[in-house]
Amino acid sequence: MTKFSDLDLNPKVLKAIDEAGYETPTPIQAGAIPPALQGRDVLGIAQTGTGKTASFTLPMITALARGRARARMPRSLVLCPTRELAAQVAENFDTYAKHVKLTKALLIGGVSFKEQDALIDRGVDVLIATPGRLLDHFERGKLLLTGVQIMVVDEADRMLDMGFIPDIERIFSLTPFTRQTLFFSATMAPEIERITNTFLSNPERIEVARQATTGENIAQGVVLFKASRRDREGSEKRKLLRALIEEEGDKCTNAIIFCNRKTDVDIVAKSLKKYGYDAAPIHGDLDQSQRTRTLDGFRDGSLRILVASDVAARGLDVPSVSHVFNYDVPGHAEDYVHRIGRTGRAGRDGTALTICTPRDEKALDAVERLVQKEIPRRDNPLKSAADDVAAKSDADDDASGDKPARKKSARDKPAREKPAREKPAKSKAADDAETPQQADSPEKPARSKPRHDRQGDGKGGGKGVVGMGDHLPSFIALSFDERRTG
Ligand code: AMP
């Protein structure tokens, strides 16, 4: 078996690998490092978790250890679809380049332009960026890509999903024709194939085995769920999710809950928190410091439940989790594989449970076709109390408040019609909400009393003034009552 020391890596890089505790390259590393060191283009078909990051960082550091960067002309470029992935790649460089003098800059949203500008101005060996942010800098005349000797495209299939392919093509065209390209993708969609045919030159193709999708160590299950009423679907689904978590009990030490929509990520996290679960959301609309804090907490075990969108979670190197819950069946069957691959790592046991509404059944078929296996149906833990669920579900949740959701649609009901805290139509409004802001309001249970009443003047008769909610200035209530009694 190949050892790192058999590869022609810089001795200082080998030292850092040794200090990181690695001896044997993973298959993608063993396959990609030798041709990369020879200066050849590489097409790596591998997913996260295979060690693919080191398969490009190690030869890059070796190649870049010689030579010096010139102002505003990075010597190498790594493109990543998300900030988290970019930050992870940057960490990899920190780990493996610690004995080599190498400068790097990170161009991602949420990191100040000014600081990164200053770094780039001085000259960097490695520039790690998301495509949009990189082009922003380029267009502001802060950056020249004509000095790029090595260009890496990481998670190209995710770039495709996110609509970054035109940006990638543009970036390719701004770099020298003579550059070396290391290109990684978990799958080879036709569009990806086209890009690699256009921009890679006689690449060494390394394909590593797909992550086991039906690994014996991952117990999978799907609960078929139909809401008692469409406008109660959100709250009933969240109740079902809690019941599934409870059913798993102590076995569920930590979990990732995947939602298809960012709005649901927020709502589910908020709902779980309200019910006393240690949960936090992560998706692309949250600011960088919050995302970093949440992820750090999840990695170090201080956060038990991460509620995530596919984009935010893709490519993240999180330790094995005991459970994955799919709040929705993913729209792309491939994502199911990525999601459940978060559990049962390194031969440990894992559980992946999916909630499937009638609307999701087609997507479930697609998943089962892809994994070539029927996912065992699992009883709805709330079923025995089904009537109870129907009666109580809308009383259970943050978003819906304690009253049954009214039949009116969210669009029919301007927010100002109701006190801000009550929002009886919220469960539907929240589930349909397009932006997290819209979904963010159900912070408090709906039944908070109007303030003047809570203050105990006793004269309000328990009823607030419709339309003013908690914000009713107490003197208004007093003057009403005084006129009536006086
Ligand atoms: P990646 O696929 O690059 O996200 O890497 C997944 C995980 O594998 C990371 O936690 C790496 O630190 C780890 N890793 C990378 N190379 C090796 C190796 N040769 N042996 C064992 N673990 C590795």
Coordinates of C-alpha atoms and ligand atoms in Angstrom, one line a residue, residues 4 22 24-26 29 47-53 317, ligand 1:
F4 CA 2.5 9.4 1.9
Y22 CA -2.1 10.5 8.6
T24 CA -1.7 6.3 4.3
P25 CA -3.3 8.3 1.5
T26 CA -6.9 7.7 0.7
Q29 CA -5.2 11.1 -2.7
Q47 CA -17.4 13.2 -2.8
T48 CA -16.7 14.9 0.4
G49 CA -15.4 12.6 3.1
T50 CA -13.0 10.8 0.7
G51 CA -10.0 13.1 1.6
K52 CA -10.3 15.0 -1.7
T53 CA -9.3 18.3 -0.2
D317 CA -16.6 18.1 7.3
Ligands
AMP1 P1 -12.5 15.7 2.7 O1 -13.1 14.7 1.8 O2 -11.4 16.4 2.1 O3 -13.6 16.6 3.2 O4 -11.9 15.0 4.0 C1 -12.6 14.3 4.9 C2 -11.9 14.0 6.2 O5 -10.8 13.0 6.0 C3 -11.2 15.2 6.8 O6 -11.6 15.2 8.2 C4 -9.7 14.9 6.7 O7 -9.0 15.5 7.8 C5 -9.7 13.4 6.7 N1 -8.5 12.9 5.9 C6 -7.9 13.4 4.9 N2 -6.9 12.7 4.4 C7 -6.8 11.6 5.2 C8 -6.0 10.4 5.3 N3 -5.1 10.2 4.4 N4 -6.3 9.5 6.2 C9 -7.3 9.7 7.1 N5 -8.1 10.8 7.1 C10 -7.9 11.7 6.2

